[in-house]
């Protein structure tokens, strides 16, 4: 995965010098199953180039910020699920820390199971009551 830290009109030219080299590294140094490489690039690079660091995945939290918007030429509305990035303090070995200093980063991300199992189990009964299967309980 390749990402740029600029969320509005990102300049992916910053990534160009690194894409092939990162891909070659990833292919010649495979990760275990359930793990991917995540490359992030700063919004700007001094002199058009940046140094790159191997890093751990940092935390940047998005707070949901829904907006009610009108559907053009109708009396209807829809909701746009926007988000606001909240600041998190990160250690010196995180991609967030390096990106803030203008470095590109490469982080091995383990994605095998993102489920929060305790929350799933805790909420299952109440959720099932709110959303019963169609026809359930009808003879």
mmCIF file of C-alpha atoms in Angstrom, residues 1 12 32 50 60 66 71 78 80 100 118 120 126 129:
data_model
loop_
_atom_site.group_PDB
_atom_site.id
_atom_site.type_symbol
_atom_site.label_atom_id
_atom_site.label_comp_id
_atom_site.label_asym_id
_atom_site.label_seq_id
_atom_site.Cartn_x
_atom_site.Cartn_y
_atom_site.Cartn_z
ATOM 1 C CA UNK A 1 0.000 0.000 0.000
ATOM 2 C CA UNK A 12 2.379 11.371 -5.742
ATOM 3 C CA UNK A 32 4.604 -13.812 6.662
ATOM 4 C CA UNK A 50 13.077 12.471 0.999
ATOM 5 C CA UNK A 60 -3.654 8.437 13.826
ATOM 6 C CA UNK A 66 -21.012 13.369 9.486
ATOM 7 C CA UNK A 71 -29.417 16.323 -2.896
ATOM 8 C CA UNK A 78 -27.962 12.545 2.456
ATOM 9 C CA UNK A 80 -21.567 12.482 4.118
ATOM 10 C CA UNK A 100 6.139 14.712 10.617
ATOM 11 C CA UNK A 118 -14.603 -9.058 23.399
ATOM 12 C CA UNK A 120 -18.280 -8.675 19.385
ATOM 13 C CA UNK A 126 -28.458 -6.825 22.101
ATOM 14 C CA UNK A 129 -32.649 -8.194 19.439
#
